Structure formats: C-alpha cells, structure tokens
CSV table of C-alpha atoms in Angstrom, one decimal:
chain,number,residue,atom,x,y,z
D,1,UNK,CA,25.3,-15.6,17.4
D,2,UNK,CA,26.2,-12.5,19.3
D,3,UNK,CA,24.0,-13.6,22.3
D,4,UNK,CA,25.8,-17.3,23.6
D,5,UNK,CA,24.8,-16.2,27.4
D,6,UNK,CA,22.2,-19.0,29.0
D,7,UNK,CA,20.0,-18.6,32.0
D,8,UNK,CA,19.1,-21.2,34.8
D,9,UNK,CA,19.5,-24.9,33.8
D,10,UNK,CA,22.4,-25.3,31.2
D,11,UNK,CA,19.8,-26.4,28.8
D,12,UNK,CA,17.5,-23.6,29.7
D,13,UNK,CA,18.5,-21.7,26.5
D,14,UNK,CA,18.0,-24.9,24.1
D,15,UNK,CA,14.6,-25.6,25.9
D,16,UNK,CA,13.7,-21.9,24.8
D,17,UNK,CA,15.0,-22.7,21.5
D,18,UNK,CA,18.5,-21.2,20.8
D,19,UNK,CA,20.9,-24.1,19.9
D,20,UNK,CA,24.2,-22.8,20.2
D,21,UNK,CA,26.1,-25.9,19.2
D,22,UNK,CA,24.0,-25.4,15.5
D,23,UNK,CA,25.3,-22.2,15.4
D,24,UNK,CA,28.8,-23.3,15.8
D,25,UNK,CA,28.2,-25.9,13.1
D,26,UNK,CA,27.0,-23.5,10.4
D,27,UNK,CA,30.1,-21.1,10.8
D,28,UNK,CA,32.4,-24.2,10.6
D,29,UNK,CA,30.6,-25.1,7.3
D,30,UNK,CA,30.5,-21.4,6.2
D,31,UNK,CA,33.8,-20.8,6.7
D,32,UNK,CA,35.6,-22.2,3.6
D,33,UNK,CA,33.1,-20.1,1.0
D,34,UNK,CA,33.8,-16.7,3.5
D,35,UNK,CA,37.2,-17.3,2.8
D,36,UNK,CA,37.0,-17.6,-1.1
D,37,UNK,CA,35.1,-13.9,-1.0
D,38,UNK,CA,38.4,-12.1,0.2
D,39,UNK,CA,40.3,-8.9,-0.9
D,40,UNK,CA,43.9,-8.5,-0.5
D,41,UNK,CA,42.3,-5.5,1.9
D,42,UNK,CA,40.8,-7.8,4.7
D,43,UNK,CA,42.4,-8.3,7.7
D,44,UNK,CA,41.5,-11.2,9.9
D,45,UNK,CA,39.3,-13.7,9.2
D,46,UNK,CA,35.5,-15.2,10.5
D,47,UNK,CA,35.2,-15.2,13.8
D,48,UNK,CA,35.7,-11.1,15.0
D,49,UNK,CA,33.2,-8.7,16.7
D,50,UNK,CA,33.7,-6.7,13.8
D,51,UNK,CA,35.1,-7.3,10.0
D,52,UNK,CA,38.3,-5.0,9.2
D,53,UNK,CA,39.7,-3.3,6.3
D,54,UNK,CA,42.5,-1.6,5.4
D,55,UNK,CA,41.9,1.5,5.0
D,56,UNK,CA,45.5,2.6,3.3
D,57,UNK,CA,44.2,1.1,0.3
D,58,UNK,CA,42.4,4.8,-0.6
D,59,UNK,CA,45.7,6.9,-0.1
D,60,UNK,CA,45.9,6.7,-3.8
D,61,UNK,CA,42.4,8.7,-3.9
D,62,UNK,CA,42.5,12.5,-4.4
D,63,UNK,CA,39.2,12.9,-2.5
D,64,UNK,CA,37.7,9.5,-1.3
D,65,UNK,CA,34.0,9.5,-1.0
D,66,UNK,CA,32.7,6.6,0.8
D,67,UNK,CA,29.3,5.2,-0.3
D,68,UNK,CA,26.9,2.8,1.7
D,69,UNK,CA,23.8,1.0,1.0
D,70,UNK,CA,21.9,-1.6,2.5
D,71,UNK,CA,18.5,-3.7,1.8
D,72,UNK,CA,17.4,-7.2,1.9
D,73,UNK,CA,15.0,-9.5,-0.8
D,74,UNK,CA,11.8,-9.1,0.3
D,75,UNK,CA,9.0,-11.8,-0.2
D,76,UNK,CA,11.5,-13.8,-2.7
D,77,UNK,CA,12.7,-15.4,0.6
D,78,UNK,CA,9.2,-17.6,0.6
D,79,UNK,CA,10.2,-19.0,-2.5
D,80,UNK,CA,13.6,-20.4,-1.5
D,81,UNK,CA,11.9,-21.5,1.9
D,82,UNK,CA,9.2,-23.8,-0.2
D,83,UNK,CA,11.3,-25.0,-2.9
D,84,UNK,CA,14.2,-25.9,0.1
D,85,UNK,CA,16.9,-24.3,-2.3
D,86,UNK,CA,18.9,-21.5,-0.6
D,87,UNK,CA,21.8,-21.3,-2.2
D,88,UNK,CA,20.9,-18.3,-4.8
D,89,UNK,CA,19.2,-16.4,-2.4
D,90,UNK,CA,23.1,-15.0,-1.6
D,91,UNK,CA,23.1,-13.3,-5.1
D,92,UNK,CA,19.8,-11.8,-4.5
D,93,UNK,CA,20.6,-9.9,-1.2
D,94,UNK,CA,24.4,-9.1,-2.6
D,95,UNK,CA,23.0,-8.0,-6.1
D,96,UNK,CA,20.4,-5.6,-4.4
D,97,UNK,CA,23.0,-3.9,-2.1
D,98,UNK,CA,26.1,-3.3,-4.9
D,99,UNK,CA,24.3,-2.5,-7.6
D,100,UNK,CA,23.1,0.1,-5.8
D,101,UNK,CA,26.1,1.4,-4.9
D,102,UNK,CA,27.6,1.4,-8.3
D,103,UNK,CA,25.4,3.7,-9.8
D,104,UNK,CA,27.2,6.5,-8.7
D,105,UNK,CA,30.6,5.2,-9.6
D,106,UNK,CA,31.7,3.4,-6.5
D,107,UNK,CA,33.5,0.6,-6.0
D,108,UNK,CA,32.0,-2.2,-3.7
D,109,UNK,CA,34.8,-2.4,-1.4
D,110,UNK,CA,33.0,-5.0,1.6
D,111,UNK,CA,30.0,-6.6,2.8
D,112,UNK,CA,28.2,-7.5,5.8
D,113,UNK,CA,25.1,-9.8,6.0
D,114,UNK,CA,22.7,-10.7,8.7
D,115,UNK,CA,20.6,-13.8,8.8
D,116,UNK,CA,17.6,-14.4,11.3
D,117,UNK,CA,15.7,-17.5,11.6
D,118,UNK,CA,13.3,-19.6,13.4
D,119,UNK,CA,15.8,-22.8,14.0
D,120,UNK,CA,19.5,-22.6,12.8
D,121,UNK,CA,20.0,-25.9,10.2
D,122,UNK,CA,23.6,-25.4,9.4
D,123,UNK,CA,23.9,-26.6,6.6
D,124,UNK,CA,21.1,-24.4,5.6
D,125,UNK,CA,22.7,-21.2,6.9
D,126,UNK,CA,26.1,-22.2,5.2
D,127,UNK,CA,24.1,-22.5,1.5
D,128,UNK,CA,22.5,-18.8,2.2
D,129,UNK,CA,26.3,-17.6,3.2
D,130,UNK,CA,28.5,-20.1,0.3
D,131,UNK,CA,25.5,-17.8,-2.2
D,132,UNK,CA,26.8,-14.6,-0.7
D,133,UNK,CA,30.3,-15.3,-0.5
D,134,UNK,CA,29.6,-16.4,-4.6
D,135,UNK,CA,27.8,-13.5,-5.4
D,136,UNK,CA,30.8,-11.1,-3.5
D,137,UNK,CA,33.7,-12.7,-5.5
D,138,UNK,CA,31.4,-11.9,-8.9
D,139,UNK,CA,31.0,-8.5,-7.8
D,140,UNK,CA,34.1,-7.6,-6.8
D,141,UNK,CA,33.9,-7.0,-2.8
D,142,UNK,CA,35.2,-8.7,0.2
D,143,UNK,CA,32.6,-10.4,2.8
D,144,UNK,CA,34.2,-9.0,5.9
D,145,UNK,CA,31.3,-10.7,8.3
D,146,UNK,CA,27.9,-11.3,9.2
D,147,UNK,CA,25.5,-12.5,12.0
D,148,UNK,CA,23.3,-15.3,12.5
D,149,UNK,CA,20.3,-14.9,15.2
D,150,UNK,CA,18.3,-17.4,15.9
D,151,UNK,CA,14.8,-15.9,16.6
D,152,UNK,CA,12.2,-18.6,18.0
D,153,UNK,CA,8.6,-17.9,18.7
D,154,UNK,CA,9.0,-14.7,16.0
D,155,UNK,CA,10.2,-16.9,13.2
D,156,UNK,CA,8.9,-20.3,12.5
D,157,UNK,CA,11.4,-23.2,12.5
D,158,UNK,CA,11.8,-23.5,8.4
D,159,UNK,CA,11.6,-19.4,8.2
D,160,UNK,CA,14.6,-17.1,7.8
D,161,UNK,CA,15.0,-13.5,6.3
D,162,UNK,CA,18.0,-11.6,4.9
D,163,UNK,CA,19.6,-8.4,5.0
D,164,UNK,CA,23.2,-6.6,4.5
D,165,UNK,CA,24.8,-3.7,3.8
D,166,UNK,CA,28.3,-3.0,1.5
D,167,UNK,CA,30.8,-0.4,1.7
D,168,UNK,CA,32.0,1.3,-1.1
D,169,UNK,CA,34.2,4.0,-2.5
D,170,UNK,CA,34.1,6.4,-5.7
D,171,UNK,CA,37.0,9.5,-6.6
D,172,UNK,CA,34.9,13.0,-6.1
D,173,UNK,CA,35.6,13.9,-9.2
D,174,UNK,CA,34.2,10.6,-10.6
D,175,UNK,CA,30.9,11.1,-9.0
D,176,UNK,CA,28.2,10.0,-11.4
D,177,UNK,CA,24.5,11.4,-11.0
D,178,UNK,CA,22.0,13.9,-12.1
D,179,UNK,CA,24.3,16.9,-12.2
D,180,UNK,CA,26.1,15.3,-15.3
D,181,UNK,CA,23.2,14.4,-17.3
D,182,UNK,CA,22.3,16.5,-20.2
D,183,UNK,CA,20.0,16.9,-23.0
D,184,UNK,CA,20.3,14.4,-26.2
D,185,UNK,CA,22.3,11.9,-23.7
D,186,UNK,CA,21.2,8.2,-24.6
D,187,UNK,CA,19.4,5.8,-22.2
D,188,UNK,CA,21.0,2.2,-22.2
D,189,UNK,CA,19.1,-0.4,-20.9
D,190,UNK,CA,20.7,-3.5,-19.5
D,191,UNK,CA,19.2,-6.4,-19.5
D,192,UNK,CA,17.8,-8.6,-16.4
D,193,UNK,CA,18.0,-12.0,-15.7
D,194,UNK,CA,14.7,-12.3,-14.9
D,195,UNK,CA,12.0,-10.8,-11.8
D,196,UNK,CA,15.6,-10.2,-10.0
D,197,UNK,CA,14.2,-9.6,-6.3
D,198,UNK,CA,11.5,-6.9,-6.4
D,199,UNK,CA,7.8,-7.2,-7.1
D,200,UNK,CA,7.5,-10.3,-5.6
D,201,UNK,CA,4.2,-9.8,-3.1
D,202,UNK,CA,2.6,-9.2,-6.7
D,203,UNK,CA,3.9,-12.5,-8.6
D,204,UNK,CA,2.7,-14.4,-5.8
D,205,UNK,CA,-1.0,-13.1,-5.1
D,206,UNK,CA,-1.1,-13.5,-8.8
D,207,UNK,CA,0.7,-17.0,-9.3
D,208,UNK,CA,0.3,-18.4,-6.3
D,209,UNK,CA,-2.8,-17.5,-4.4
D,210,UNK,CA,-5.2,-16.4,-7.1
D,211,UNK,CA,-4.5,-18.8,-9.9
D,212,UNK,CA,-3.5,-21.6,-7.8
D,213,UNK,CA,-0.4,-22.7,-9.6
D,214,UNK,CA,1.9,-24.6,-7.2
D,215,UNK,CA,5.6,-24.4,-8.2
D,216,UNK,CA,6.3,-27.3,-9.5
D,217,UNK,CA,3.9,-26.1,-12.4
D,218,UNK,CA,5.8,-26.7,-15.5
D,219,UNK,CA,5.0,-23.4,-17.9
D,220,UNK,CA,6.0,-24.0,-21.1
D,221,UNK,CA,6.5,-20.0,-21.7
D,222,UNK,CA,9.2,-20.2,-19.3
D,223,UNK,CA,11.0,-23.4,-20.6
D,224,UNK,CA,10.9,-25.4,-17.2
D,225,UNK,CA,8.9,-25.4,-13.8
D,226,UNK,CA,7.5,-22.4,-12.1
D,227,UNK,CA,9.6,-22.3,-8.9
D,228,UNK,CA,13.1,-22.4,-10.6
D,229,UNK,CA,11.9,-19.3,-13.2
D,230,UNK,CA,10.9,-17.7,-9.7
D,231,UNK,CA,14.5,-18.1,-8.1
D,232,UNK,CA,16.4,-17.0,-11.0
D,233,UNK,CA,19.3,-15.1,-9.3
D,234,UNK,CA,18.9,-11.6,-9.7
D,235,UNK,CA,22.0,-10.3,-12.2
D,236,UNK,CA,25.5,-8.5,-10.6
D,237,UNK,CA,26.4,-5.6,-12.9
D,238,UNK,CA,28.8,-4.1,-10.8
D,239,UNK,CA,32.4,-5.0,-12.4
D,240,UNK,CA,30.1,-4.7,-15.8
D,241,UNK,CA,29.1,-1.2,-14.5
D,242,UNK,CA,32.5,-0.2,-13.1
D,243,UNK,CA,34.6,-0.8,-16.4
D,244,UNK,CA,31.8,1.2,-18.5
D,245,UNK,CA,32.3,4.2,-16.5
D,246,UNK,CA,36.3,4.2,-16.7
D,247,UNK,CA,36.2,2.8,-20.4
D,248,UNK,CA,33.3,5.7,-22.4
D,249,UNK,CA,31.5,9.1,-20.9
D,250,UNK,CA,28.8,7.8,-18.5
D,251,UNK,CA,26.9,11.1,-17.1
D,252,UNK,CA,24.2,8.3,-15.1
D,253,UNK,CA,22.9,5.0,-14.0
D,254,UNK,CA,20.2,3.7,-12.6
D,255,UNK,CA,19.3,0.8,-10.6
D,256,UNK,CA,15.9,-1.0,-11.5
D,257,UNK,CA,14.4,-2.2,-8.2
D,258,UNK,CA,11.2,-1.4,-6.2
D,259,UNK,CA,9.0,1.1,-7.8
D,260,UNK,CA,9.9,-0.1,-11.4
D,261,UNK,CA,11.7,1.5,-14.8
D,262,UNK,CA,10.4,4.4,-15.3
D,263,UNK,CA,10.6,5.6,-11.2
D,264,UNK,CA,13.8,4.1,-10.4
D,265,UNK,CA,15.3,6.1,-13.8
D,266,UNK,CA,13.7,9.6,-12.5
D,267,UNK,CA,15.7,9.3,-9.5
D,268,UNK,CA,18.8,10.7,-11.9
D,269,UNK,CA,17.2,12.6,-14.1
D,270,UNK,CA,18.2,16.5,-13.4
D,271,UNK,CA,14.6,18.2,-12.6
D,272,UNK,CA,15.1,20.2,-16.0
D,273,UNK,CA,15.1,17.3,-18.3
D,274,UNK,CA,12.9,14.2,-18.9
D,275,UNK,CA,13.6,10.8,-20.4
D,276,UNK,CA,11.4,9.3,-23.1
D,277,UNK,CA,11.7,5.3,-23.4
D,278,UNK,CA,10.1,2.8,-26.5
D,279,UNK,CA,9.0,-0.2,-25.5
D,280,UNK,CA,9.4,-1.1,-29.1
D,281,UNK,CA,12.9,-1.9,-28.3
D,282,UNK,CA,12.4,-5.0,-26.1
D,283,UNK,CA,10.1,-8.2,-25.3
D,284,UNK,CA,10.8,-8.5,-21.8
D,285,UNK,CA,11.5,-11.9,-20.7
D,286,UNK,CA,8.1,-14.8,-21.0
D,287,UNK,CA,7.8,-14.8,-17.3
D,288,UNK,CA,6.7,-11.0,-17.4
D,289,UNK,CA,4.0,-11.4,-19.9
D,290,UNK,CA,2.9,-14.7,-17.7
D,291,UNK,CA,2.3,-12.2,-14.6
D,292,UNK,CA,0.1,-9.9,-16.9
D,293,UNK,CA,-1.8,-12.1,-18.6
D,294,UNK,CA,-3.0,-14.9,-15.6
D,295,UNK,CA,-3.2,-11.8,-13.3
D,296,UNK,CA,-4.9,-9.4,-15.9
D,297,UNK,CA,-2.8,-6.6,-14.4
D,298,UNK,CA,-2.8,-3.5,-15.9
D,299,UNK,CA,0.4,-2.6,-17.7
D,300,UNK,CA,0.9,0.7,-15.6
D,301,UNK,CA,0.9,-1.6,-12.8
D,302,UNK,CA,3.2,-4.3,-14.3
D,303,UNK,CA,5.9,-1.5,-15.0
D,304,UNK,CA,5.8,0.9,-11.2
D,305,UNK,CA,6.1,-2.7,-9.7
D,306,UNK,CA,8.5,-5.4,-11.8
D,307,UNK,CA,11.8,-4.4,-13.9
D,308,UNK,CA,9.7,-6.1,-17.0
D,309,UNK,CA,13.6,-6.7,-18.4
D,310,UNK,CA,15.4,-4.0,-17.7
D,311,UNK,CA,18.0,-4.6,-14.1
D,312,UNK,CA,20.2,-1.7,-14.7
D,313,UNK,CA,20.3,1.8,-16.8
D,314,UNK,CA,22.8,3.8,-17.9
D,315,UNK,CA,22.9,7.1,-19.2
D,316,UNK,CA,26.1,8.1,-21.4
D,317,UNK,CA,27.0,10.4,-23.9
D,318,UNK,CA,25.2,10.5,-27.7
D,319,UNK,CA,28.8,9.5,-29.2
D,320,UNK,CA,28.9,6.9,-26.8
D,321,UNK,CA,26.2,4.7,-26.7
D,322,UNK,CA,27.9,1.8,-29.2
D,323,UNK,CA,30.9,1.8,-27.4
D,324,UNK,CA,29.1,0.9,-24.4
D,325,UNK,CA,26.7,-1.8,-25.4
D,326,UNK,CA,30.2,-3.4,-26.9
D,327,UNK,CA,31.6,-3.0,-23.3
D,328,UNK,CA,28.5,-4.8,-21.8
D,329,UNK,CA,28.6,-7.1,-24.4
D,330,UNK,CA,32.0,-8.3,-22.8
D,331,UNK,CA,30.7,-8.9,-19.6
D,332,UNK,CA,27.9,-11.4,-21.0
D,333,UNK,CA,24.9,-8.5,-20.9
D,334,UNK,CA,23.0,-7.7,-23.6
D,335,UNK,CA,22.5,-3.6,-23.6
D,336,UNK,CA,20.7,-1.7,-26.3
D,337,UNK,CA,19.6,1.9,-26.8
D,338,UNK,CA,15.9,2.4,-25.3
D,339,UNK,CA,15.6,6.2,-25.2
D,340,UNK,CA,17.0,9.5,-25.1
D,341,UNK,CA,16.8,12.8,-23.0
D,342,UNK,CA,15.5,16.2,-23.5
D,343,UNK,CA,14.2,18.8,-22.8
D,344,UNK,CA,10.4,19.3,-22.4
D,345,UNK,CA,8.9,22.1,-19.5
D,346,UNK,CA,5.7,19.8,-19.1
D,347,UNK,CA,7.5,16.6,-18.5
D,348,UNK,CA,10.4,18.0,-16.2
D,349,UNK,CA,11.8,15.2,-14.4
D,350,UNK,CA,9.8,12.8,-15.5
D,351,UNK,CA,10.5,9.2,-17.4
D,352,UNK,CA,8.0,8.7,-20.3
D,353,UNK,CA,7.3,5.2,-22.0
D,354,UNK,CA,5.8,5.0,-25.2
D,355,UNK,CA,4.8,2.5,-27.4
D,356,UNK,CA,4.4,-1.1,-26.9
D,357,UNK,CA,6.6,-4.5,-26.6
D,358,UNK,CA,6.5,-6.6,-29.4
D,359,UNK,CA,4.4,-9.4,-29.2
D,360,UNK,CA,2.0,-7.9,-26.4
C-alpha cells in the first residue's frame, strides 16, 4: 500500500474500506516467493519505495540498449476470480510482458507488478504474487517490487486486476527486427499452451454468455472441465527465445498477442517483403475449434483475435530453420516450419495464410 495515512477516527480508513493490517499480512505471506525470484543483480529486498539493480552488471556491454514493456491480462482475470484459483494468473501477466521484450533480443533483466482490488485477502494477493515470482524465476528476471492498492467502491470486494512492466537489456549490435529480415527467410512457429491471455472478451460472449456453458462444464474435446482449459498459463519463451538467438542466425520474432498471427507477425516484416503461412502445417489446440464451432465465428475472425496455436514466431535464416526447432525442442516447445518470406509488390508488408488446418 503506498497510501497507510488515515483521516478522523483511527478506524475511519477501515470504515471506508482500506484495511491496512491485511495489507501487511499479504506482504508477510508474499515475501518468501519474492525472495525465490532474485538475481544476483538485486539489491535490497521487499519492503523499499523503489526496487534496485545493479547497474554494473552491463559494463561488459559494448552499447547497452535498454528495452521496456508493460501490459496486463485482460478479461482472463474473471476467470481466476470465478473459479477462486489465482495462482497462474502470475504467469499470465509475466508471460505477456517478457515475451515481449525478447523479441528483439533482450534480456528480461527485472519486473515490477501492480495489483488493485476491491478488499485485500492476503492470502489471495500472496497466490497472484508466489505466480509472478514462479513465472520470473522460469523466465529468467528478478521481481524487484510491486504495489498493492486496495480500491473500494471502484472494485468489488472479490475483484482485482493486474498489470507490470519488465526491464530489459539487448547488445546494439544484437538488435533483432525488421531491418534483418530478408527474402527466402523461414517462419517458425512456436507453439502455445493454449488461449495464453488474449481474446478472451470473445471466448466468453461465446462460451459463457451465449451458449450458457458454466465452467465446471466438462468438454470432452478439451480432456477435462471448461474453467481449468480457460486458465491454462500462458507459455514463457524467453530463455527458449534467448538461447535461439545466440545459438543459429535469427533475423526476427514475433510475439502472438492481441490482434492475432497474422498482425502480430506484420509488425516485423520489412515493408518490402510479405510472409505467406499454411495452415496445413498445424491443428491448433481442441479448445480453438470449440470457440469456432459453438460461436459460429468466422475463421477471419478467430485468427485477428486468438493465437489459434501459435504463442511466439521466429524468423531465421533458410539454412537455419532445423537447427532451431532442435533448439526449441530442448526447452520442451514444439516449433515447426509454417512459412516463408518473399518478395511480392501487391502484398508488401503483409502476412498471408493459406490453406486450411487439418481436421477443420
């Protein structure tokens, strides 16, 4: 809480419905999972007005470029609320924000969270953080700090939202991005662990409020219950990521969040060239086709809204496309070839898809 001031009676705050002593309780609880999401970098521990980092740690860098991003996990935070599980939510929120950063090359170095919620239940607050703190160690960064705000009368007791932002660094030279890609260059896909954290204002009009399905539903397509497909933990490629560009000639990747394949990959593609993808070369995962077929949405709306299997992208060199799937394949993600760039005036910049899965 960065607010512990009260006003009139000593119970005023508390009667306006800020309990500080909750507060208190959840960093105690937090504390121990903060702790395990350290670098050797970190100076200090919970507790500080701001998070430090030793910054000496980059004197080995020609020409340090320092990368940020920032982002939260939308609507998928309703799902957690109603099932009362909150402890993957933390790999949501530290997936969105690293993965993001790594496209360009950069190592995660730190991150910072923020956590606002109608009532503070601290041993709720400490399973959001102990997810972070989880999700930090299996990418690679320190969690340097955080707030919790307790927001009553804007947030409803049970309600809470997260955000946070990471800190990252890549060599200049080392800088991956549209300037590198080039014509012939395969597309890798990578693929997701499921909806990830994006798309999810459309899964639950369609699952939820026009079909009805409560989340306890058990789907067969999806091997268990409907809530539990729903908070599938949205994959970390970063050290994945990270070891693929030092190990074989990455010229790109892309991030698949908000806006889908196709758009997310365009954001790297050089405006001379364009990217053709088959969709012969995946079935994405059941819980795709289940959004499709209850919701009888249109394939080109399916695809600029959900991942439909795909959670990362890279674009290397034609000589080293094998090498990298066999890198991925060491870190547990299955990678294959999905397309290939070129050169085509009329599609200039664009990301094509052709085809059709199997089985739909």
């Amino acid at each position: 809480m960065s607010d512990n001031s009260t006003v009139g009676a000593p119970n005023a705050y508390a009667e306006a419905g800020v309990n500080i002593e909750a507060a208190d309780k959840a960093i105690e609880l937090m504390k121990g999972w903060v702790e395990k999401a350290r670098r050797p970098e970190m100076i200090g521990g919970l507790g500080g007005f701001a998070g430090l980092f030793d910054a000496s740690a980059l004197k080995g860098y020609e020409r340090p470029l320092l990368a940020t991003s920032t982002d939260g996990v939308g609507t998928k935070v309703a799902i957690a609320q109603a099932m009362d599980i909150h402890d993957t939510i933390g790999f949501d929120l530290v997936g969105m924000v690293v993965d993001d950063l790594v496209v360009c090359g950069a190592e995660p170095l730190f991150m910072t969270d923020y956590i606002a919620c109608g009532r503070v239940v601290p041993e709720r607050i400490a399973a959001i953080v102990k997810g972070i703190a989880e999700a930090c160690v299996e990418a690679g960064c320190a969690l340097v700090g955080g707030e919790t705000a307790e927001h009553p009368g804007l947030l409803g007791p049970d309600e809470y939202d997260v955000a946070g932002a990471t800190t990252g660094v890549v060599e200049a030279d080392r800088l991956l991005g549209p300037g590198r890609v080039r014509p012939s260059d395969a597309v890798i896909a990578m693929e997701a662990s499921g909806l990830h954290s994006n798309g999810y204002s459309l899964v639950r009009h369609v699952l939820l409020n026009t079909a009805g399905w409560k989340l306890d539903r058990d789907v067969p397509e999806l091997g268990g219950n409907l809530g539990e497909e729903l908070l599938t933990p949205t994959r970390i490629y970063a050290k994945a990521c990270l070891a693929l560009a030092d190990q074989v000639e990455v010229h790109a990747m892309s991030h698949v969040t908000g806006g889908g394949l196709a758009a997310n990959l365009a954001r790297v593609m050089p405006a001379e060239l364009m990217a053709t993808l088959e969709r012969g070369t995946w079935t994405p995962q059941p819980i795709f086709d289940v959004v499709r077929r209850v919701g009888a949405v249109p394939q080109p709306d399916l695809e600029a809204t959900l991942n439909c299997g795909v959670g990362m992208v890279a674009i290397t060199a034609p000589a080293a496309m094998d090498r990298a799937i066999e890198v991925l394949a060491g870190f547990g993600i299955r990678a294959w070839v999905m397309g290939e760039v070129a050169v085509d005036p009329e599609q200039s910049g664009r990301v094509v898809l052709e085809g059709q899965h199997p089985g739909w």
